[in-house]
Amino acid sequence: MPEPRSAPVTVPSVRRAKRRDGHPPLVMVTAYDAPSARIADAAGVDIILVGDSVANNVLGFDDTLHVTVADMAHHTAAVARARPSPLVVADLPWMSYHLETTETVRNAATLIRAGAEAVKLEGGAVRVPMVEALMAAEIPVMGHVGLTPQSVNAMGGYRVQARTDDAASALAADTKALAAAGCFAVVLEGVPERVGRMVTESLEVPTIGIGAGPDCDGQVLVFHDLLGFNQSTPKFVRRYAELAEAATAAVSAFAADVRSGAFPADAEVYH
Ligand code: KIV
């Protein structure tokens, strides 16, 4: 059983969660609906991310570029209705924060009103004006750098980033700029272990890694990956269950019982 939490997870408590200060690693997992939010809550995670990866994992798209603010608000509201105690962070989808700061704040406010307590956006120093505008509107922001899935076309695929010294220094500068602008934590995705370590050491706010090695201040995995709902998963994923197999076996057993007449049994009938 997970340990009972002594205090709710808040933005300030996450901001303070540096492992070098003795804080245990942060645990973040995605959830896109009320049942998965309840599971994440019961498991005692620190942060629920309503990720734009809902596009690939639930909505059947090949990338995250197709989800809208309305889609994200719909899924954020479903998560919030479960009243989970972990901090709820919602992804700002592609093109909802790229053009103007006023539009960024308005879109983030839609996600906050849907039930998020903070938003996450992708990109480095180029996003500083958006982060500052969100901070001015009292909307906490989590950064996301490295392999940023919304940049899939610009990156030419989902490739490990910051492999050279120059690229690693640029990424470190990006994370510093995000933290200075007010980000309370930064997701590091798809970077070599040494880059994860170097950035984590250099930042005052926690890093949350996904494919960024063991030295980050926390780790995040996608719910559907860790539970084995997706057929193929990247190298950095550990599958803790094979629920697609278990679900297929259960539905097959139901189908067989219906076809043989074994379902419903007398106990499953209203008399
Ligand atoms: O949308 C998502 O699932 C994410 C994680 C990969 C961090 O942004």
CSV table of C-alpha atoms and ligand atoms in Angstrom, one decimal:
chain,number,residue,atom,x,y,z
A,1,MET,CA,0.0,0.0,0.0
A,2,PRO,CA,1.3,3.5,-0.7
A,3,GLU,CA,2.3,5.6,2.3
A,4,PRO,CA,-0.4,8.1,3.3
A,5,ARG,CA,0.5,11.7,2.4
A,6,SER,CA,1.0,14.0,5.3
A,7,ALA,CA,0.2,17.2,3.3
A,8,PRO,CA,-1.3,18.0,-0.1
A,9,VAL,CA,1.0,18.4,-3.0
A,10,THR,CA,1.3,22.0,-4.0
A,11,VAL,CA,3.3,24.1,-6.4
A,12,PRO,CA,5.5,25.5,-3.6
A,13,SER,CA,6.1,22.0,-2.2
A,14,VAL,CA,7.1,20.7,-5.7
A,15,ARG,CA,9.4,23.7,-6.2
A,16,ARG,CA,11.3,22.8,-3.0
A,17,ALA,CA,11.7,19.1,-3.9
A,18,LYS,CA,15.4,19.0,-4.8
A,19,ARG,CA,16.9,15.6,-4.1
A,20,ARG,CA,20.2,17.3,-3.1
A,21,ASP,CA,18.3,18.9,-0.2
A,22,GLY,CA,17.1,15.5,1.0
A,23,HIS,CA,13.8,15.4,-0.7
A,24,PRO,CA,12.7,12.0,-2.1
A,25,PRO,CA,12.3,11.8,-5.9
A,26,LEU,CA,9.2,13.3,-7.3
A,27,VAL,CA,6.8,10.8,-9.0
A,28,MET,CA,4.7,12.1,-11.9
A,29,VAL,CA,2.4,10.0,-14.1
A,30,THR,CA,0.0,11.0,-16.8
A,31,ALA,CA,-3.8,10.6,-16.5
A,32,TYR,CA,-6.5,11.6,-19.0
A,33,ASP,CA,-9.7,10.6,-17.2
A,34,ALA,CA,-11.3,10.1,-13.8
A,35,PRO,CA,-10.5,6.4,-13.4
A,36,SER,CA,-6.8,6.8,-14.2
A,37,ALA,CA,-6.7,9.9,-11.9
A,38,ARG,CA,-8.2,7.8,-9.1
A,39,ILE,CA,-5.6,5.1,-9.7
A,40,ALA,CA,-2.7,7.6,-9.7
A,41,ASP,CA,-4.1,9.1,-6.5
A,42,ALA,CA,-4.5,5.8,-4.7
A,43,ALA,CA,-0.9,4.9,-5.8
A,44,GLY,CA,0.4,8.0,-4.0
A,45,VAL,CA,2.0,9.8,-6.9
A,46,ASP,CA,3.0,13.4,-6.4
A,47,ILE,CA,1.9,14.9,-9.7
A,48,ILE,CA,-0.7,14.0,-12.3
A,49,LEU,CA,0.1,15.3,-15.7
A,50,VAL,CA,-2.9,15.6,-18.1
A,51,GLY,CA,-0.5,15.3,-21.0
A,52,ASP,CA,-1.1,16.2,-24.6
A,53,SER,CA,0.1,12.6,-25.1
A,54,VAL,CA,-3.7,11.9,-24.7
A,55,ALA,CA,-3.5,12.4,-28.5
A,56,ASN,CA,-1.4,9.2,-29.1
A,57,ASN,CA,-2.5,7.2,-26.1
A,58,VAL,CA,-6.3,7.7,-26.2
A,59,LEU,CA,-7.4,9.6,-29.2
A,60,GLY,CA,-5.6,7.5,-31.9
A,61,PHE,CA,-3.4,10.2,-33.4
A,62,ASP,CA,0.2,9.6,-34.4
A,63,ASP,CA,1.5,12.7,-32.6
A,64,THR,CA,0.5,15.3,-30.1
A,65,LEU,CA,0.0,18.1,-32.7
A,66,HIS,CA,-3.7,17.4,-33.1
A,67,VAL,CA,-5.1,18.1,-29.7
A,68,THR,CA,-6.7,21.5,-29.0
A,69,VAL,CA,-7.3,23.6,-25.8
A,70,ALA,CA,-10.9,22.3,-25.8
A,71,ASP,CA,-9.6,18.7,-25.9
A,72,MET,CA,-7.2,19.4,-23.1
A,73,ALA,CA,-9.9,21.1,-21.0
A,74,HIS,CA,-12.2,18.2,-21.5
A,75,HIS,CA,-9.7,15.7,-20.2
A,76,THR,CA,-8.4,18.0,-17.4
A,77,ALA,CA,-12.0,18.4,-16.2
A,78,ALA,CA,-12.4,14.6,-16.1
A,79,VAL,CA,-9.3,14.2,-14.1
A,80,ALA,CA,-10.3,17.0,-11.7
A,81,ARG,CA,-13.7,15.4,-11.1
A,82,ALA,CA,-11.9,12.6,-9.4
A,83,ARG,CA,-10.7,15.2,-6.8
A,84,PRO,CA,-7.2,13.7,-6.7
A,85,SER,CA,-4.7,14.9,-4.0
A,86,PRO,CA,-1.7,14.9,-6.3
A,87,LEU,CA,-0.9,18.3,-8.0
A,88,VAL,CA,-2.8,18.4,-11.4
A,89,VAL,CA,-0.7,19.9,-14.2
A,90,ALA,CA,-2.2,20.2,-17.7
A,91,ASP,CA,-0.3,20.5,-21.0
A,92,LEU,CA,-0.8,23.6,-23.1
A,93,PRO,CA,-1.2,22.0,-26.6
A,94,TRP,CA,0.7,23.0,-29.7
A,95,MET,CA,-0.2,26.4,-31.0
A,96,SER,CA,-1.9,27.5,-27.8
A,97,TYR,CA,1.1,29.5,-26.5
A,98,HIS,CA,3.3,30.2,-29.6
A,99,LEU,CA,1.8,33.4,-31.0
A,100,GLU,CA,0.9,35.9,-28.3
A,101,THR,CA,1.2,36.2,-24.5
A,102,THR,CA,-2.4,37.3,-24.1
A,103,GLU,CA,-3.6,34.2,-26.0
A,104,THR,CA,-1.2,32.1,-23.9
A,105,VAL,CA,-2.7,33.4,-20.7
A,106,ARG,CA,-6.3,33.0,-21.9
A,107,ASN,CA,-5.7,29.4,-23.0
A,108,ALA,CA,-3.9,28.5,-19.7
A,109,ALA,CA,-6.8,30.1,-17.8
A,110,THR,CA,-9.2,27.7,-19.7
A,111,LEU,CA,-7.2,24.8,-18.4
A,112,ILE,CA,-7.0,26.2,-14.8
A,113,ARG,CA,-10.8,26.7,-14.9
A,114,ALA,CA,-11.2,23.1,-16.0
A,115,GLY,CA,-9.4,22.0,-12.9
A,116,ALA,CA,-5.6,22.2,-13.5
A,117,GLU,CA,-3.4,23.8,-10.8
A,118,ALA,CA,-0.6,24.5,-13.1
A,119,VAL,CA,0.2,24.2,-16.9
A,120,LYS,CA,3.2,22.8,-18.7
A,121,LEU,CA,4.7,24.2,-22.0
A,122,GLU,CA,7.4,22.9,-24.3
A,123,GLY,CA,10.5,24.9,-25.3
A,124,GLY,CA,13.4,26.9,-23.9
A,125,ALA,CA,14.4,30.5,-23.7
A,126,VAL,CA,12.1,31.4,-26.6
A,127,ARG,CA,9.2,30.8,-24.2
A,128,VAL,CA,10.3,33.2,-21.5
A,129,PRO,CA,7.8,35.9,-22.4
A,130,MET,CA,5.0,33.4,-22.2
A,131,VAL,CA,6.2,32.1,-18.8
A,132,GLU,CA,6.5,35.6,-17.5
A,133,ALA,CA,3.0,36.5,-18.7
A,134,LEU,CA,1.6,33.4,-17.0
A,135,MET,CA,3.4,34.2,-13.8
A,136,ALA,CA,1.9,37.7,-13.9
A,137,ALA,CA,-1.5,36.0,-14.1
A,138,GLU,CA,-0.7,33.8,-11.1
A,139,ILE,CA,-0.6,30.6,-13.3
A,140,PRO,CA,2.2,28.3,-12.2
A,141,VAL,CA,4.2,26.9,-15.1
A,142,MET,CA,6.2,23.7,-15.6
A,143,GLY,CA,8.8,23.8,-18.4
A,144,HIS,CA,9.6,20.9,-20.8
A,145,VAL,CA,12.9,20.7,-22.8
A,146,GLY,CA,15.0,18.2,-24.7
A,147,LEU,CA,12.9,15.8,-26.8
A,148,THR,CA,9.8,17.9,-27.0
A,149,PRO,CA,7.1,15.9,-28.8
A,150,GLN,CA,5.4,19.0,-30.2
A,151,SER,CA,8.6,19.7,-32.2
A,152,VAL,CA,8.5,16.3,-33.9
A,153,ASN,CA,8.6,17.7,-37.4
A,154,ALA,CA,11.3,20.2,-36.6
A,155,MET,CA,13.4,17.5,-34.9
A,156,GLY,CA,12.9,15.1,-37.8
A,157,GLY,CA,11.4,12.4,-35.5
A,158,TYR,CA,11.5,11.5,-31.9
A,159,ARG,CA,15.3,11.6,-31.3
A,160,VAL,CA,17.5,11.9,-28.2
A,161,GLN,CA,18.5,15.6,-27.9
A,162,ALA,CA,21.6,17.4,-26.5
A,163,ARG,CA,24.1,14.8,-27.6
A,164,THR,CA,26.9,17.3,-28.3
A,165,ASP,CA,28.6,19.6,-25.7
A,166,ASP,CA,27.3,22.7,-27.5
A,167,ALA,CA,23.7,21.3,-27.5
A,168,ALA,CA,24.0,20.3,-23.9
A,169,SER,CA,25.2,23.8,-22.9
A,170,ALA,CA,22.3,25.4,-24.9
A,171,LEU,CA,19.8,23.1,-23.1
A,172,ALA,CA,21.3,24.0,-19.7
A,173,ALA,CA,20.9,27.7,-20.6
A,174,ASP,CA,17.3,27.1,-21.7
A,175,THR,CA,16.4,25.5,-18.4
A,176,LYS,CA,18.1,28.4,-16.5
A,177,ALA,CA,16.1,30.9,-18.5
A,178,LEU,CA,12.8,29.0,-17.8
A,179,ALA,CA,13.6,28.8,-14.0
A,180,ALA,CA,14.6,32.5,-13.9
A,181,ALA,CA,11.3,33.4,-15.6
A,182,GLY,CA,9.4,31.5,-12.9
A,183,CYS,CA,9.0,27.8,-13.9
A,184,PHE,CA,8.6,25.8,-10.7
A,185,ALA,CA,9.9,22.5,-12.2
A,186,VAL,CA,11.3,21.4,-15.6
A,187,VAL,CA,10.6,18.2,-17.5
A,188,LEU,CA,13.8,16.8,-19.2
A,189,GLU,CA,12.9,14.4,-21.9
A,190,GLY,CA,15.1,12.2,-24.1
A,191,VAL,CA,18.6,13.5,-23.2
A,192,PRO,CA,21.8,11.6,-22.3
A,193,GLU,CA,22.2,10.7,-18.6
A,194,ARG,CA,25.1,13.1,-18.2
A,195,VAL,CA,22.9,16.0,-19.4
A,196,GLY,CA,20.2,15.1,-17.0
A,197,ARG,CA,22.7,15.1,-14.2
A,198,MET,CA,24.4,18.4,-15.2
A,199,VAL,CA,21.1,20.3,-15.7
A,200,THR,CA,19.7,18.9,-12.4
A,201,GLU,CA,22.9,20.0,-10.5
A,202,SER,CA,22.8,23.5,-12.1
A,203,LEU,CA,19.1,24.2,-11.4
A,204,GLU,CA,17.4,25.5,-8.2
A,205,VAL,CA,14.1,24.0,-9.2
A,206,PRO,CA,13.5,20.3,-9.6
A,207,THR,CA,13.9,18.4,-12.9
A,208,ILE,CA,11.5,15.6,-13.7
A,209,GLY,CA,13.1,13.1,-16.2
A,210,ILE,CA,11.6,10.9,-18.9
A,211,GLY,CA,14.5,9.2,-20.6
A,212,ALA,CA,16.9,11.5,-18.9
A,213,GLY,CA,18.7,9.1,-16.6
A,214,PRO,CA,18.5,8.4,-12.8
A,215,ASP,CA,19.9,11.7,-11.5
A,216,CYS,CA,16.9,13.9,-12.1
A,217,ASP,CA,14.9,15.1,-9.1
A,218,GLY,CA,11.9,13.1,-10.2
A,219,GLN,CA,10.7,10.7,-12.9
A,220,VAL,CA,7.6,10.7,-15.1
A,221,LEU,CA,6.1,7.9,-17.2
A,222,VAL,CA,3.0,7.7,-19.4
A,223,PHE,CA,0.2,5.7,-17.7
A,224,HIS,CA,-0.5,3.7,-20.8
A,225,ASP,CA,3.2,2.8,-21.3
A,226,LEU,CA,3.9,1.7,-17.7
A,227,LEU,CA,0.7,-0.4,-17.6
A,228,GLY,CA,1.5,-2.2,-20.9
A,229,PHE,CA,-1.4,-0.7,-23.0
A,230,ASN,CA,0.9,0.2,-25.8
A,231,GLN,CA,2.4,-2.5,-28.0
A,232,SER,CA,5.8,-0.9,-28.4
A,233,THR,CA,7.4,1.4,-25.9
A,234,PRO,CA,10.6,3.4,-26.0
A,235,LYS,CA,13.8,2.1,-24.2
A,236,PHE,CA,13.3,4.3,-21.2
A,237,VAL,CA,9.9,2.8,-20.3
A,238,ARG,CA,9.6,0.1,-17.7
A,239,ARG,CA,6.4,-1.9,-18.1
A,240,TYR,CA,5.0,-2.7,-14.7
A,241,ALA,CA,2.0,-4.6,-16.0
A,242,GLU,CA,0.7,-6.1,-19.2
A,243,LEU,CA,-2.9,-4.8,-19.0
A,244,ALA,CA,-3.6,-4.9,-22.8
A,245,GLU,CA,-3.0,-8.7,-22.6
A,246,ALA,CA,-5.1,-9.0,-19.4
A,247,ALA,CA,-7.9,-6.9,-20.9
A,248,THR,CA,-7.9,-8.9,-24.2
A,249,ALA,CA,-8.1,-12.1,-22.2
A,250,ALA,CA,-11.0,-10.8,-20.1
A,251,VAL,CA,-13.0,-9.5,-23.1
A,252,SER,CA,-12.3,-12.8,-24.9
A,253,ALA,CA,-13.6,-14.8,-21.9
A,254,PHE,CA,-16.8,-12.6,-21.9
A,255,ALA,CA,-17.3,-13.2,-25.6
A,256,ALA,CA,-16.8,-17.0,-25.2
A,257,ASP,CA,-19.3,-17.1,-22.3
A,258,VAL,CA,-21.9,-15.2,-24.3
A,259,ARG,CA,-21.5,-17.5,-27.3
A,260,SER,CA,-21.6,-20.7,-25.1
A,261,GLY,CA,-24.6,-19.5,-23.1
A,262,ALA,CA,-22.6,-19.4,-19.9
A,263,PHE,CA,-23.3,-15.7,-19.4
A,264,PRO,CA,-25.5,-14.5,-17.8
A,265,ALA,CA,-25.8,-17.1,-15.0
A,266,ASP,CA,-28.8,-17.3,-12.7
A,267,ALA,CA,-27.0,-15.1,-10.1
A,268,GLU,CA,-26.6,-12.4,-12.8
A,269,VAL,CA,-30.3,-12.2,-13.6
A,270,TYR,CA,-33.1,-10.1,-11.9
A,271,HIS,CA,-35.9,-12.5,-10.9
B,1,KIV,O1,2.2,14.6,-22.6
B,1,KIV,C1,3.0,13.9,-22.0
B,1,KIV,O2,2.8,12.7,-21.7
B,1,KIV,C2,4.3,14.5,-21.5
B,1,KIV,C3,5.3,13.6,-20.8
B,1,KIV,C4,6.0,12.8,-21.8
B,1,KIV,C5,6.2,14.4,-20.0
B,1,KIV,O3,4.5,15.7,-21.7
